[in-house]
Amino acid sequence: MSYQFTIVVPVYNEEDNLLRVETELLAYTKIATKNTKILFVNDGSKDKSQSIIEDICNRNVEFSFISFKENRGLSAAIKAGFDYTETELVGYIDSDLQTAPNDFNLLLEHISENDLVTGVRANRKDKFVKNMSSKIANGIRRSFTHDGMDDTGCPLKVIKTDYAKRIPMFKGLHRFLPAMILLQNGTIKQIPVQHFPRVAGEAKFGVWNRLLGPLMDCFAYLWMKRKYINYEVAKQN
C-alpha cells in the first residue's frame, strides 16, 4: 500500500494503554481519509512497553516502531518520528488516548490549504489544577510567540512533512510547533477536537513542568527566532 499519512505515537511507560492504542488506531486506519500508517517511538520505556509494541507491529502491517536506547523526552521522540517519516503528511497523538484518533479526519480536511493543523481540546476532562496550569502556560507562550494558538499542548496535530523535518527541535520545543511553522512562513490553523479523561497509566508532567518549563522555553524560542535561517530557492541547475 502507498501511504500518505504517518501518525507518530510517542511512548514512555505506557504498557497499560498500548493494546487500546492498537485497537483504536487500527480502527482509524479503516476510516481515515488518507492512507495511514502508525510509527511508535519508544522513548526508553522501563516497563513492558517495548515487547507489547513489537507484538503489535508483528501482527499489523500498518504499525512500525523505533526504540531509543534511553529516555530522551517528548520533544526528542516527536523529532525522531518526524525524521523517520517518509509520507507527505505526519501527525502525532499521545499514547494515553485522551484525544480521539478519528478527529485526525477533522484536521486533514484543512491541511491542503495549511502547513500545520492542530487540535484545540474542547471541554477538557483533566483535573482543575492541570487545566489551570495549562491555561497559564499557554498564555505565557502566546505572549512570546504571537502565534494565536489557544492550546499548543494538544497532542493531536497534522503537519506537512517537509515543514516538520525543517523544525530545529530542542527539548521543550514540542510546545512551539505552530510558532516554528510560522518561522518558515507557513500557515497554521486550529480546530476543536474531543478530549477524554486518562483511563490508564500516569501523566508524565506535573504542574511545575507545565509552568516553569514553558517559561524557560519561551526565552529559547526568542533566541531561535532571532537566529533562524529561512530561504527559498529561486532556481536550481
N, CA, C and O of each residue as an XYZ file, in Angstrom:
948
protein
N       0.841     -1.198      0.000
C       0.000      0.000      0.000
C       0.876      1.249      0.000
O       1.915      1.294      0.659
N       0.444      2.257     -0.745
C       1.142      3.541     -0.758
C       0.519      4.436      0.307
O      -0.652      4.806      0.218
N       1.318      4.778      1.317
C       0.792      5.573      2.431
C       0.990      7.065      2.178
O       1.948      7.474      1.522
N       0.079      7.861      2.703
C       0.129      9.320      2.581
C       0.328     10.014      3.927
O       0.763     11.164      3.973
N       0.012      9.325      5.014
C      -0.048      9.951      6.331
C       0.543      9.003      7.365
O       0.162      7.835      7.443
N       1.486      9.522      8.165
C       2.083      8.767      9.267
C       1.668      9.391     10.596
O       1.828     10.594     10.800
N       1.143      8.580     11.487
C       0.827      9.033     12.844
C       1.946      8.582     13.770
O       2.174      7.383     13.934
N       2.642      9.528     14.372
C       3.693      9.245     15.343
C       3.064      9.113     16.731
O       2.275      9.959     17.150
N       3.426      8.039     17.436
C       2.910      7.800     18.787
C       4.087      7.699     19.752
O       4.684      6.629     19.871
N       4.438      8.785     20.444
C       5.499      8.703     21.455
C       5.033      7.835     22.630
O       3.886      7.926     23.067
N       5.934      7.003     23.127
C       5.589      6.077     24.205
C       6.648      6.137     25.291
O       7.841      6.011     25.018
N       6.202      6.329     26.525
C       7.104      6.193     27.671
C       6.321      5.560     28.813
O       5.470      6.203     29.427
N       6.617      4.291     29.094
C       5.975      3.544     30.176
C       4.449      3.573     30.067
O       3.753      4.023     30.977
N       3.953      3.087     28.943
C       2.509      3.086     28.692
C       1.982      1.673     28.444
O       1.084      1.481     27.624
N       2.535      0.685     29.146
C       2.143     -0.702     28.896
C       0.643     -0.932     29.063
O       0.072     -1.788     28.386
N       0.004     -0.189     29.946
C      -1.426     -0.400     30.194
C      -2.309      0.225     29.125
O      -3.506     -0.060     29.071
N      -1.740      1.070     28.273
C      -2.527      1.752     27.249
C      -2.342      1.190     25.849
O      -3.173      1.437     24.975
N      -1.273      0.442     25.617
C      -0.862      0.155     24.242
C      -1.828     -0.737     23.474
O      -1.978     -0.557     22.265
N      -2.480     -1.680     24.116
C      -3.435     -2.519     23.391
C      -4.653     -1.694     22.964
O      -5.228     -1.935     21.903
N      -5.034     -0.741     23.775
C      -6.128      0.159     23.391
C      -5.680      1.059     22.243
O      -6.463      1.357     21.341
N      -4.412      1.495     22.278
C      -3.864      2.272     21.170
C      -3.947      1.467     19.878
O      -4.364      1.984     18.841
N      -3.546      0.195     19.945
C      -3.625     -0.672     18.769
C      -5.053     -0.743     18.236
O      -5.279     -0.564     17.040
N      -6.009     -1.002     19.113
C      -7.406     -1.164     18.695
C      -7.948      0.102     18.051
O      -8.564      0.051     16.987
N      -7.716      1.241     18.702
C      -8.316      2.483     18.210
C      -7.628      3.006     16.955
O      -8.293      3.508     16.049
N      -6.302      2.894     16.891
C      -5.619      3.372     15.686
C      -5.841      2.441     14.500
O      -5.922      2.899     13.360
N      -5.940      1.149     14.757
C      -6.250      0.221     13.675
C      -7.649      0.511     13.127
O      -7.870      0.491     11.916
N      -8.578      0.777     14.025
C      -9.936      1.139     13.581
C      -9.910      2.438     12.784
O     -10.633      2.584     11.799
N      -9.076      3.378     13.212
C      -8.998      4.643     12.475
C      -8.477      4.440     11.055
O      -8.961      5.082     10.123
N      -7.499      3.557     10.881
C      -6.956      3.351      9.534
C      -8.032      2.893      8.552
O      -7.882      3.078      7.344
N      -9.118      2.295      9.054
C     -10.190      1.817      8.181
C     -11.083      2.957      7.690
O     -11.753      2.823      6.666
N     -11.094      4.079      8.416
C     -11.965      5.195      8.031
C     -11.168      6.454      7.691
O     -11.755      7.488      7.371
N      -9.851      6.378      7.755
C      -9.013      7.555      7.516
C      -9.194      8.067      6.090
O      -9.350      7.288      5.150
N      -9.168      9.385      5.949
C      -9.314      9.997      4.628
C      -8.010      9.980      3.833
O      -8.003     10.306      2.647
N      -6.910      9.601      4.480
C      -5.623      9.384      3.814
C      -5.128      7.995      4.200
O      -5.354      7.557      5.328
N      -4.460      7.296      3.290
C      -3.875      6.000      3.636
C      -2.857      6.208      4.755
O      -1.898      6.965      4.601
N      -3.076      5.531      5.879
C      -2.401      5.883      7.132
C      -1.592      4.724      7.691
O      -2.035      3.576      7.677
N      -0.395      5.041      8.183
C       0.430      4.101      8.927
C       0.766      4.714     10.283
O       0.631      5.922     10.476
N       1.201      3.882     11.209
C       1.480      4.326     12.581
C       2.916      3.988     12.926
O       3.388      2.881     12.665
N       3.612      4.960     13.522
C       5.001      4.782     13.942
C       5.106      5.017     15.439
O       4.967      6.150     15.901
N       5.351      3.953     16.204
C       5.644      4.079     17.629
C       7.077      4.574     17.805
O       7.990      4.104     17.127
N       7.268      5.528     18.719
C       8.613      5.932     19.125
C       8.723      5.657     20.620
O       8.200      6.409     21.443
N       9.408      4.572     20.958
C       9.561      4.199     22.363
C      10.704      5.000     22.975
O      11.870      4.807     22.630
N      10.357      5.891     23.877
C      11.315      6.817     24.476
C      11.977      6.201     25.706
O      11.920      6.762     26.801
N      12.605      5.042     25.512
C      13.357      4.417     26.596
C      12.491      3.913     27.730
O      12.876      4.026     28.894
N      11.327      3.357     27.418
C      10.433      2.851     28.462
C      11.122      1.792     29.317
O      11.948      1.016     28.836
N      10.754      1.781     30.612
C      11.343      0.833     31.550
C      10.365     -0.278     31.922
O      10.711     -1.175     32.692
N       9.151     -0.226     31.384
C       8.178     -1.273     31.654
C       8.138     -2.245     30.469
O       9.148     -2.424     29.787
N       7.006     -2.861     30.222
C       6.899     -3.846     29.149
C       6.453     -3.236     27.820
O       6.054     -3.958     26.906
N       6.522     -1.924     27.713
C       6.024     -1.263     26.506
C       6.675     -1.793     25.237
O       5.985     -2.032     24.247
N       7.997     -1.982     25.249
C       8.692     -2.385     24.024
C       8.230     -3.750     23.526
O       8.014     -3.920     22.327
N       8.077     -4.710     24.407
C       7.647     -6.042     23.961
C       6.217     -5.991     23.428
O       5.890     -6.696     22.473
N       5.370     -5.172     24.030
C       3.994     -5.034     23.539
C       4.002     -4.367     22.169
O       3.273     -4.780     21.268
N       4.830     -3.330     22.015
C       4.939     -2.643     20.724
C       5.381     -3.619     19.632
O       4.830     -3.612     18.531
N       6.368     -4.454     19.935
C       6.855     -5.409     18.933
C       5.775     -6.411     18.545
O       5.656     -6.785     17.378
N       4.985     -6.846     19.531
C       3.879     -7.753     19.225
C       2.860     -7.077     18.314
O       2.376     -7.681     17.357
N       2.538     -5.825     18.618
C       1.576     -5.078     17.803
C       2.079     -4.960     16.367
O       1.324     -5.175     15.419
N       3.339     -4.623     16.214
C       3.910     -4.431     14.873
C       4.003     -5.752     14.099
O       3.876     -5.771     12.875
N       4.221     -6.835     14.813
C       4.312     -8.140     14.145
C       2.974     -8.598     13.577
O       2.934     -9.335     12.592
N       1.882     -8.163     14.195
C       0.576     -8.630     13.721
C      -0.187     -7.593     12.893
O      -1.293     -7.866     12.427
N       0.395     -6.407     12.709
C      -0.273     -5.364     11.932
C       0.716     -4.703     10.987
O       1.674     -4.072     11.434
N       0.497     -4.839      9.700
C       1.417     -4.267      8.724
C       1.415     -2.744      8.777
O       2.376     -2.110      8.341
N       0.344     -2.149      9.306
C       0.256     -0.685      9.358
C       1.149     -0.074     10.443
O       1.380      1.136     10.443
N       1.655     -0.905     11.371
C       2.403     -0.407     12.525
C       3.894     -0.711     12.373
O       4.281     -1.782     11.905
N       4.726      0.262     12.782
C       6.169      0.052     12.867
C       6.670      0.795     14.102
O       5.905      1.500     14.760
N       7.959      0.635     14.417
C       8.477      1.292     15.618
C       9.946      1.637     15.460
O      10.663      1.056     14.644
N      10.372      2.601     16.266
C      11.774      2.814     16.595
C      11.849      2.895     18.114
O      10.889      3.302     18.768
N      12.974      2.512     18.665
C      13.114      2.476     20.118
C      14.428      3.132     20.528
O      15.491      2.753     20.036
N      14.365      4.105     21.419
C      15.554      4.788     21.906
C      16.343      3.890     22.864
O      15.775      3.028     23.534
N      17.641      4.104     22.914
C      18.478      3.397     23.881
C      18.179      3.847     25.300
O      18.318      3.066     26.241
N      17.770      5.099     25.460
C      17.464      5.635     26.791
C      16.430      6.741     26.659
O      16.198      7.260     25.567
N      15.813      7.098     27.773
C      14.782      8.134     27.783
C      15.372      9.490     27.418
O      16.325      9.951     28.046
N      14.792     10.133     26.381
C      15.288     11.425     25.917
C      14.228     12.516     25.947
O      14.540     13.671     25.656
N      12.999     12.193     26.283
C      11.975     13.218     26.415
C      11.058     13.305     25.206
O      11.369     12.809     24.123
N       9.900     13.961     25.429
C       8.858     14.007     24.408
C       9.312     14.722     23.138
O       9.016     14.261     22.035
N      10.026     15.840     23.275
C      10.473     16.561     22.078
C      11.378     15.687     21.215
O      11.269     15.701     19.989
N      12.260     14.933     21.844
C      13.152     14.045     21.092
C      12.358     12.947     20.386
O      12.662     12.593     19.247
N      11.340     12.407     21.062
C      10.527     11.357     20.456
C       9.766     11.894     19.245
O       9.677     11.224     18.216
N       9.221     13.102     19.371
C       8.492     13.697     18.249
C       9.447     13.982     17.088
O       9.122     13.718     15.930
N      10.627     14.524     17.405
C      11.612     14.804     16.348
C      12.010     13.520     15.624
O      12.091     13.494     14.396
N      12.253     12.469     16.378
C      12.613     11.199     15.753
C      11.489     10.709     14.848
O      11.740     10.190     13.760
N      10.251     10.876     15.301
C       9.122     10.495     14.467
C       9.104     11.261     13.155
O       8.875     10.685     12.092
N       9.349     12.572     13.237
C       9.426     13.384     12.017
C      10.580     12.900     11.124
O      10.426     12.765      9.910
N      11.725     12.647     11.742
C      12.910     12.240     10.978
C      12.686     10.938     10.219
O      13.201     10.766      9.114
N      11.922     10.022     10.804
C      11.735      8.704     10.209
C      10.462      8.598      9.367
O      10.140      7.525      8.858
N       9.746      9.699      9.224
C       8.534      9.699      8.401
C       8.897      9.862      6.929
O       9.735     10.693      6.580
N       8.273      9.076      6.078
C       8.517      9.128      4.638
C       7.279      9.560      3.854
O       7.356      9.748      2.640
N       6.135      9.719      4.531
C       4.911     10.129      3.851
C       4.851     11.649      3.735
O       5.611     12.358      4.395
N       3.952     12.143      2.901
C       3.842     13.586      2.676
C       3.271     14.327      3.876
O       3.499     15.526      4.034
N       2.526     13.617      4.725
C       1.927     14.208      5.914
C       2.327     13.422      7.148
O       2.477     12.201      7.098
N       2.501     14.133      8.266
C       2.822     13.490      9.528
C       1.968     14.116     10.624
O       1.706     15.319     10.621
N       1.546     13.283     11.551
C       0.809     13.781     12.709
C       1.290     13.079     13.947
O       2.120     12.173     13.873
N       0.772     13.493     15.093
C       1.083     12.707     16.284
C      -0.064     12.754     17.274
O      -0.884     13.672     17.281
N      -0.089     11.726     18.110
C      -1.101     11.592     19.143
C      -0.422     10.958     20.346
O       0.458     10.111     20.187
N      -0.818     11.354     21.536
C      -0.260     10.753     22.746
C      -0.815      9.352     22.945
O      -1.947      9.063     22.558
N      -0.007      8.480     23.552
C      -0.425      7.105     23.770
C      -1.418      6.958     24.916
O      -1.917      5.858     25.153
N      -1.720      8.049     25.639
C      -2.768      7.961     26.659
C      -4.165      8.051     26.049
O      -5.158      7.798     26.731
N      -4.246      8.412     24.761
C      -5.506      8.498     24.018
C      -6.539      9.383     24.707
O      -7.724      9.053     24.751
N      -6.076     10.515     25.244
C      -7.033     11.499     25.740
C      -7.624     12.318     24.593
O      -8.555     13.097     24.798
N      -7.089     12.144     23.405
C      -7.704     12.673     22.200
C      -8.078     11.495     21.296
O      -7.519     10.406     21.429
N      -9.023     11.716     20.379
C      -9.577     10.629     19.583
C      -8.901     10.549     18.216
O      -8.860     11.551     17.502
N      -8.371      9.391     17.832
C      -7.778      9.260     16.505
C      -8.732      9.664     15.381
O      -8.290     10.220     14.375
N     -10.023      9.397     15.532
C     -10.976      9.751     14.479
C     -10.952     11.235     14.154
O     -11.285     11.631     13.037
N     -10.559     12.065     15.125
C     -10.528     13.511     14.898
C      -9.400     13.929     13.952
O      -9.369     15.072     13.497
N      -8.474     13.014     13.654
C      -7.485     13.336     12.621
C      -8.179     13.713     11.313
O      -7.684     14.562     10.571
N      -9.314     13.091     11.029
C     -10.028     13.418      9.794
C     -10.488     14.868      9.774
O     -10.536     15.488      8.712
N     -10.830     15.420     10.951
C     -11.205     16.835     11.026
C     -10.023     17.726     10.656
O     -10.185     18.726      9.957
N      -8.836     17.357     11.129
C      -7.643     18.145     10.833
C      -7.230     17.993      9.376
O      -6.814     18.958      8.736
N      -7.346     16.788      8.864
C      -6.935     16.535      7.479
C      -7.787     17.306      6.475
O      -7.338     17.575      5.361
N      -9.014     17.665      6.861
C      -9.863     18.467      5.972
C      -9.215     19.806      5.626
O      -9.509     20.382      4.578
N      -8.335     20.307      6.500
C      -7.794     21.651      6.343
C      -6.310     21.677      5.989
O      -5.731     22.755      5.854
N      -5.681     20.508      5.837
C      -4.230     20.502      5.663
C      -3.811     20.898      4.254
O      -2.672     21.324      4.062
N      -4.682     20.776      3.269
C      -4.270     21.140      1.906
C      -3.991     22.635      1.792
O      -3.101     23.041      1.044
N      -4.744     23.461      2.528
C      -4.544     24.905      2.461
C      -3.736     25.448      3.627
O      -3.570     26.662      3.744
N      -3.230     24.576      4.492
C      -2.386     24.978      5.614
C      -1.188     24.046      5.698
O      -1.154     22.993      5.061
N      -0.197     24.456      6.500
C       1.004     23.634      6.654
C       1.037     22.914      7.995
O       1.769     21.937      8.157
N       0.253     23.387      8.952
C       0.034     22.692     10.220
C      -1.402     22.932     10.642
O      -1.895     24.058     10.589
N      -2.075     21.861     11.064
C      -3.405     21.975     11.654
C      -3.346     21.287     13.013
O      -2.960     20.123     13.109
N      -3.727     22.007     14.056
C      -3.656     21.483     15.415
C      -5.034     21.431     16.053
O      -5.902     22.249     15.750
N      -5.220     20.481     16.923
C      -6.460     20.405     17.671
C      -6.474     21.385     18.829
O      -5.425     21.790     19.331
N      -7.658     21.755     19.241
C      -7.890     22.505     20.474
C      -8.817     21.656     21.320
O      -9.929     21.343     20.895
N      -8.374     21.279     22.514
C      -9.167     20.375     23.345
C     -10.401     21.086     23.881
O     -10.299     21.938     24.764
N     -11.564     20.737     23.349
C     -12.828     21.315     23.794
C     -13.328     20.555     25.021
O     -13.257     19.327     25.074
N     -13.835     21.300     26.007
C     -14.401     20.671     27.208
C     -13.421     19.683     27.829
O     -13.723     18.498     27.976
N     -12.250     20.183     28.188
C     -11.184     19.327     28.697
C     -11.603     18.547     29.932
O     -12.318     19.053     30.797
N     -11.134     17.288     29.995
C     -11.516     16.379     31.071
C     -10.404     16.198     32.101
O     -10.446     15.249     32.884
N      -9.420     17.082     32.117
C      -8.352     16.998     33.105
C      -8.799     17.607     34.429
O      -9.833     18.270     34.509
N      -8.006     17.369     35.454
C      -8.293     17.944     36.760
C      -8.076     19.453     36.734
O      -7.377     19.977     35.867
N      -8.685     20.144     37.697
C      -8.683     21.606     37.736
C      -7.269     22.175     37.704
O      -6.991     23.105     36.946
N      -6.376     21.626     38.519
C      -5.020     22.170     38.604
C      -4.298     22.019     37.271
O      -3.593     22.932     36.842
N      -4.469     20.870     36.611
C      -3.831     20.660     35.316
C      -4.391     21.612     34.269
O      -3.645     22.166     33.461
N      -5.710     21.802     34.285
C      -6.330     22.720     33.331
C      -5.816     24.142     33.521
O      -5.471     24.816     32.550
N      -5.766     24.599     34.771
C      -5.348     25.969     35.049
C      -3.882     26.176     34.714
O      -3.518     27.207     34.149
N      -3.037     25.215     35.054
C      -1.610     25.366     34.754
C      -1.385     25.399     33.244
O      -0.520     26.130     32.762
N      -2.160     24.609     32.494
C      -2.037     24.622     31.032
C      -2.495     25.954     30.452
O      -1.873     26.476     29.527
N      -3.587     26.508     30.995
C      -4.077     27.796     30.503
C      -3.049     28.899     30.760
O      -2.812     29.752     29.905
N      -2.448     28.871     31.941
C      -1.433     29.883     32.271
C      -0.230     29.728     31.346
O       0.288     30.711     30.816
N       0.213     28.471     31.155
C       1.372     28.215     30.292
C       1.095     28.651     28.860
O       1.965     29.223     28.204
N      -0.124     28.381     28.371
C      -0.469     28.800     27.013
C      -0.501     30.310     26.887
O      -0.113     30.858     25.855
N      -0.967     30.993     27.939
C      -0.975     32.450     27.919
C       0.432     33.023     27.861
O       0.697     33.966     27.116
N       1.336     32.444     28.655
C       2.733     32.878     28.639
C       3.330     32.677     27.247
O       3.967     33.576     26.698
N       3.119     31.495     26.690
C       3.693     31.188     25.380
C       3.145     32.119     24.299
O       3.900     32.606     23.458
N       1.818     32.370     24.319
C       1.222     33.241     23.297
C       1.788     34.643     23.352
O       1.970     35.286     22.318
N       2.073     35.128     24.572
C       2.603     36.486     24.710
C       4.002     36.607     24.111
O       4.423     37.700     23.732
N       4.725     35.486     24.025
C       6.063     35.494     23.435
C       6.017     35.237     21.928
O       6.751     35.868     21.167
N       5.156     34.310     21.497
C       5.201     33.859     20.108
C       4.221     34.587     19.195
O       4.447     34.684     17.989
N       3.120     35.104     19.776
C       2.063     35.751     18.978
C       1.574     34.834     17.859
O       1.311     35.286     16.744
N       1.453     33.538     18.168
C       1.019     32.592     17.134
C      -0.498     32.443     17.065
O      -1.014     31.813     16.143
N      -1.225     33.021     18.039
C      -2.673     32.978     18.020
C      -3.270     31.636     18.390
O      -4.480     31.451     18.261
N      -2.455     30.692     18.847
C      -2.940     29.358     19.170
C      -3.374     29.277     20.634
O      -2.688     29.789     21.518
N      -4.497     28.644     20.882
C      -5.057     28.564     22.231
C      -4.599     27.346     23.015
O      -4.709     27.331     24.241
N      -4.084     26.315     22.333
C      -3.802     25.060     23.029
C      -2.700     24.292     22.300
O      -2.957     23.235     21.722
N      -1.479     24.816     22.325
C      -0.407     24.135     21.596
C      -0.018     22.813     22.255
O       0.672     21.994     21.647
N      -0.462     22.603     23.502
C      -0.185     21.333     24.159
C      -1.093     20.210     23.713
O      -0.907     19.066     24.129
N      -2.077     20.510     22.870
C      -2.987     19.463     22.405
C      -2.206     18.411     21.621
O      -1.552     18.745     20.633
N      -2.263     17.149     22.040
C      -1.480     16.101     21.372
C      -2.196     15.523     20.164
O      -2.308     14.304     20.031
N      -2.677     16.384     19.290
C      -3.304     15.953     18.053
C      -2.995     17.012     17.007
O      -3.571     18.099     17.019
N      -2.076     16.681     16.098
C      -1.623     17.634     15.088
C      -1.370     16.919     13.770
O      -1.051     15.731     13.744
N      -1.516     17.656     12.683
C      -1.128     17.190     11.350
C      -0.249     18.266     10.732
O      -0.581     19.450     10.781
N       0.878     17.852     10.148
C       1.839     18.788      9.578
C       2.293     18.252      8.223
O       2.437     17.042      8.048
N       2.516     19.136      7.279
C       3.177     18.723      6.049
C       4.619     18.333      6.386
O       5.342     19.090      7.033
N       5.017     17.167      5.948
C       6.265     16.579      6.424
C       7.488     17.415      6.089
O       8.427     17.465      6.883
N       7.504     18.073      4.936
C       8.686     18.865      4.614
C       8.854     20.024      5.583
O       9.984     20.432      5.855
N       7.772     20.560      6.106
C       7.860     21.592      7.147
C       8.305     20.977      8.472
O       9.151     21.538      9.169
N       7.738     19.830      8.814
C       8.076     19.184     10.089
C       9.562     18.849     10.166
O      10.185     19.011     11.215
N      10.128     18.383      9.054
C      11.539     17.990      9.064
C      12.477     19.187      9.190
O      13.631     19.021      9.585
N      12.004     20.393      8.862
C      12.851     21.586      8.969
C      12.775     22.243     10.343
O      13.454     23.241     10.585
N      11.967     21.705     11.239
C      11.878     22.294     12.573
C      13.134     21.934     13.368
O      13.414     20.750     13.557
N      13.896     22.924     13.836
C      15.115     22.638     14.615
C      14.760     22.351     16.071
O      14.798     23.248     16.914
N      14.422     21.118     16.358
C      13.886     20.769     17.668
C      14.938     20.853     18.769
O      16.099     20.490     18.579
N      14.497     21.340     19.922
C      15.264     21.207     21.157
C      14.298     20.812     22.249
O      13.085     20.848     22.047
N      14.817     20.436     23.399
C      13.971     19.943     24.475
C      12.916     20.991     24.855
O      13.252     22.130     25.181
N      11.662     20.600     24.811
C      10.568     21.505     25.136
C       9.929     22.155     23.933
O       8.893     22.808     24.062
N      10.530     21.989     22.749
C      10.034     22.712     21.582
C       8.729     22.135     21.045
O       8.092     22.755     20.193
N       8.316     20.959     21.523
C       7.035     20.418     21.067
C       5.882     21.357     21.409
O       4.813     21.281     20.803
N       6.101     22.247     22.386
C       5.068     23.229     22.735
C       4.997     24.374     21.732
O       4.061     25.173     21.776
N       5.971     24.465     20.830
C       6.089     25.617     19.940
C       5.966     25.231     18.464
O       6.405     25.987     17.597
N       5.385     24.085     18.167
C       5.337     23.642     16.775
C       4.612     24.635     15.864
O       5.119     24.911     14.777
N       3.449     25.191     16.246
C       2.832     26.187     15.362
C       3.730     27.396     15.125
O       3.832     27.877     13.997
N       4.378     27.891     16.171
C       5.265     29.047     16.028
C       6.433     28.728     15.109
O       6.879     29.590     14.351
N       6.937     27.488     15.169
C       8.057     27.119     14.314
C       7.633     26.982     12.854
O       8.456     27.171     11.958
N       6.373     26.660     12.600
C       5.879     26.659     11.225
C       5.761     28.094     10.724
O       6.055     28.365      9.560
N       5.338     29.009     11.578
C       5.255     30.418     11.184
C       6.633     30.974     10.841
O       6.754     31.807      9.943
N       7.681     30.523     11.548
C       9.036     30.974     11.230
C       9.437     30.562      9.817
O      10.286     31.201      9.197
N       8.826     29.498      9.313
C       9.107     29.049      7.943
C       8.163     29.708      6.935
O       8.085     29.293      5.779
N       7.449     30.739      7.391
C       6.446     31.418      6.550
C       5.315     30.486      6.152
O       4.682     30.671      5.113
N       5.065     29.483      6.984
C       3.957     28.566      6.750
C       2.663     29.099      7.349
O       2.653     30.123      8.032
N       1.577     28.390      7.083
C       0.267     28.777      7.600
C      -0.223     27.714      8.579
O       0.073     26.529      8.427
N      -0.976     28.155      9.587
C      -1.430     27.265     10.648
C      -2.910     27.492     10.921
O      -3.454     28.556     10.625
N      -3.547     26.484     11.486
C      -4.976     26.569     11.800
C      -5.256     25.676     12.996
O      -4.608     24.643     13.164
N      -6.222     26.065     13.836
C      -6.621     25.231     14.963
C      -8.093     24.844     14.824
O      -8.920     25.640     14.382
N      -8.403     23.596     15.215
C      -9.734     23.022     15.069
C     -10.132     22.370     16.401
O      -9.330     21.629     16.970
N     -11.338     22.620     16.913
C     -11.769     21.947     18.148
C     -11.851     20.431     17.967
O     -12.351     19.932     16.959
N     -11.341     19.710     18.984
C     -11.395     18.251     18.968
C     -11.880     17.754     20.318
O     -11.936     18.507     21.291
N     -12.230     16.473     20.362
C     -12.714     15.869     21.603
C     -11.565     15.666     22.595
O     -10.397     15.593     22.215
N     -11.932     15.578     23.871
C     -10.944     15.278     24.905
C     -11.574     14.354     25.932
O     -12.757     14.478     26.249
N     -10.770     13.419     26.455
C     -11.271     12.393     27.354
C     -10.356     12.269     28.573
O      -9.184     12.635     28.497
N     -10.868     11.760     29.694
C     -10.009     11.508     30.853
C      -9.008     10.391     30.544
O      -9.280      9.502     29.737
N      -7.858     10.455     31.195
C      -6.895      9.339     31.097
C      -7.495      8.151     31.826
O      -7.971      8.282     32.954
N      -7.473      6.972     31.171
C      -8.086      5.785     31.770
C      -7.057      4.803     32.313
O      -7.411      3.904     33.075
N      -5.781      4.957     31.934
C      -4.744      4.050     32.415
C      -3.405      4.763     32.388
O      -3.230      5.752     31.677
N      -2.457      4.252     33.170
C      -1.135      4.873     33.225
C      -1.155      6.171     34.013
O      -2.170      6.549     34.598
N      -0.017      6.841     34.017
C       0.132      8.067     34.786
C       0.660      9.187     33.907
O       1.449      8.958     32.991
N       0.206     10.421     34.203
C       0.718     11.593     33.487
C       2.202     11.749     33.777
O       2.649     11.480     34.892
N       2.965     12.183     32.783
C       4.423     12.268     32.915
C       4.886     13.657     33.326
O       6.070     13.852     33.600
N       3.965     14.641     33.376
C       4.351     16.008     33.700
C       3.499     16.529     34.841
O       2.292     16.292     34.882
N       4.130     17.243     35.770
C       3.424     17.881     36.869
C       3.226     19.363     36.608
O       3.586     19.878     35.550
N       2.645     20.040     37.597
C       2.358     21.475     37.470
C       3.641     22.257     37.219
O       3.658     23.172     36.394
N       4.707     21.910     37.916
C       5.962     22.655     37.779
C       6.486     22.571     36.352
O       6.973     23.560     35.804
N       6.383     21.368     35.741
C       6.839     21.197     34.354
C       6.023     22.046     33.395
O       6.553     22.552     32.406
N       4.729     22.206     33.681
C       3.859     22.929     32.748
C       4.011     24.432     32.860
O       3.632     25.155     31.938
N       4.561     24.929     33.972
C       4.691     26.376     34.151
C       6.128     26.849     33.969
O       6.394     27.695     33.115
N       7.050     26.319     34.753
C       8.431     26.772     34.677
C       9.068     26.378     33.340
O       9.771     27.178     32.723
N       8.817     25.133     32.894
C       9.398     24.684     31.637
C       9.019     25.561     30.455
O       9.903     26.013     29.727
N       7.716     25.818     30.237
C       7.326     26.681     29.114
C       7.894     28.086     29.200
O       8.227     28.676     28.172
N       8.014     28.642     30.415
C       8.566     29.990     30.551
C      10.022     30.007     30.095
O      10.425     30.893     29.343
N      10.806     29.039     30.543
C      12.205     28.975     30.122
C      12.313     28.723     28.623
O      13.185     29.280     27.956
N      11.417     27.877     28.091
C      11.458     27.569     26.665
C      11.103     28.780     25.817
O      11.568     28.897     24.683
N      10.281     29.687     26.353
C       9.934     30.894     25.609
C      11.174     31.720     25.293
O      11.297     32.259     24.193
N      12.082     31.821     26.241
C      13.316     32.575     26.007
C      14.187     31.861     24.959
O      14.835     32.506     24.135
N      14.189     30.521     25.008
C      14.927     29.769     23.994
C      14.314     30.005     22.616
O      15.032     30.131     21.624
N      12.985     30.063     22.561
C      12.316     30.315     21.283
C      12.678     31.695     20.741
O      12.951     31.836     19.549
N      12.685     32.716     21.604
C      13.027     34.066     21.153
C      14.444     34.111     20.590
O      14.692     34.764     19.577
N      15.366     33.422     21.244
C      16.741     33.352     20.732
C      16.748     32.706     19.350
O      17.393     33.200     18.426
N      16.020     31.593     19.219
C      15.989     30.900     17.940
C      15.333     31.758     16.863
O      15.770     31.749     15.712
N      14.301     32.491     17.223
C      13.616     33.332     16.246
C      14.565     34.372     15.672
O      14.528     34.657     14.475
N      15.418     34.942     16.525
C      16.372     35.950     16.050
C      17.436     35.327     15.152
O      17.944     35.985     14.244
N      17.777     34.065     15.401
C      18.872     33.415     14.675
C      18.389     32.533     13.523
O      19.205     31.998     12.773
N      17.086     32.377     13.377
C      16.546     31.397     12.437
C      16.892     31.749     10.994
O      16.741     32.897     10.578
N      17.355     30.763     10.235
C      17.690     30.942      8.824
C      16.532     30.421      7.981
O      16.104     29.277      8.131
N      16.033     31.277      7.093
C      14.929     30.894      6.221
C      15.257     31.356      4.801
O      15.699     32.489      4.611
N      15.049     30.510      3.821
C      15.361     30.884      2.437
C      14.466     30.115      1.481
O      13.905     29.078      1.835
N      14.339     30.627      0.281
C      13.632     29.952     -0.805
C      14.554     29.895     -2.007
O      15.187     30.889     -2.361
N      14.629     28.742     -2.626
C      15.456     28.589     -3.827
C      14.677     29.082     -5.040
O      13.573     28.608     -5.311
N      15.260     30.044     -5.777
C      14.590     30.592     -6.965
C      14.849     29.731     -8.195
O      13.950     29.504     -9.005
N      16.106     29.247     -8.332
C      16.465     28.409     -9.477
C      17.443     27.330     -9.018
O      18.171     27.498     -8.040
N      17.436     26.241     -9.738
C      18.395     25.181     -9.452
C      18.788     24.508    -10.745
O      17.937     24.223    -11.589
N      20.071     24.252    -10.906
C      20.577     23.578    -12.109
C      20.932     22.136    -11.744
O      21.380     21.374    -12.602
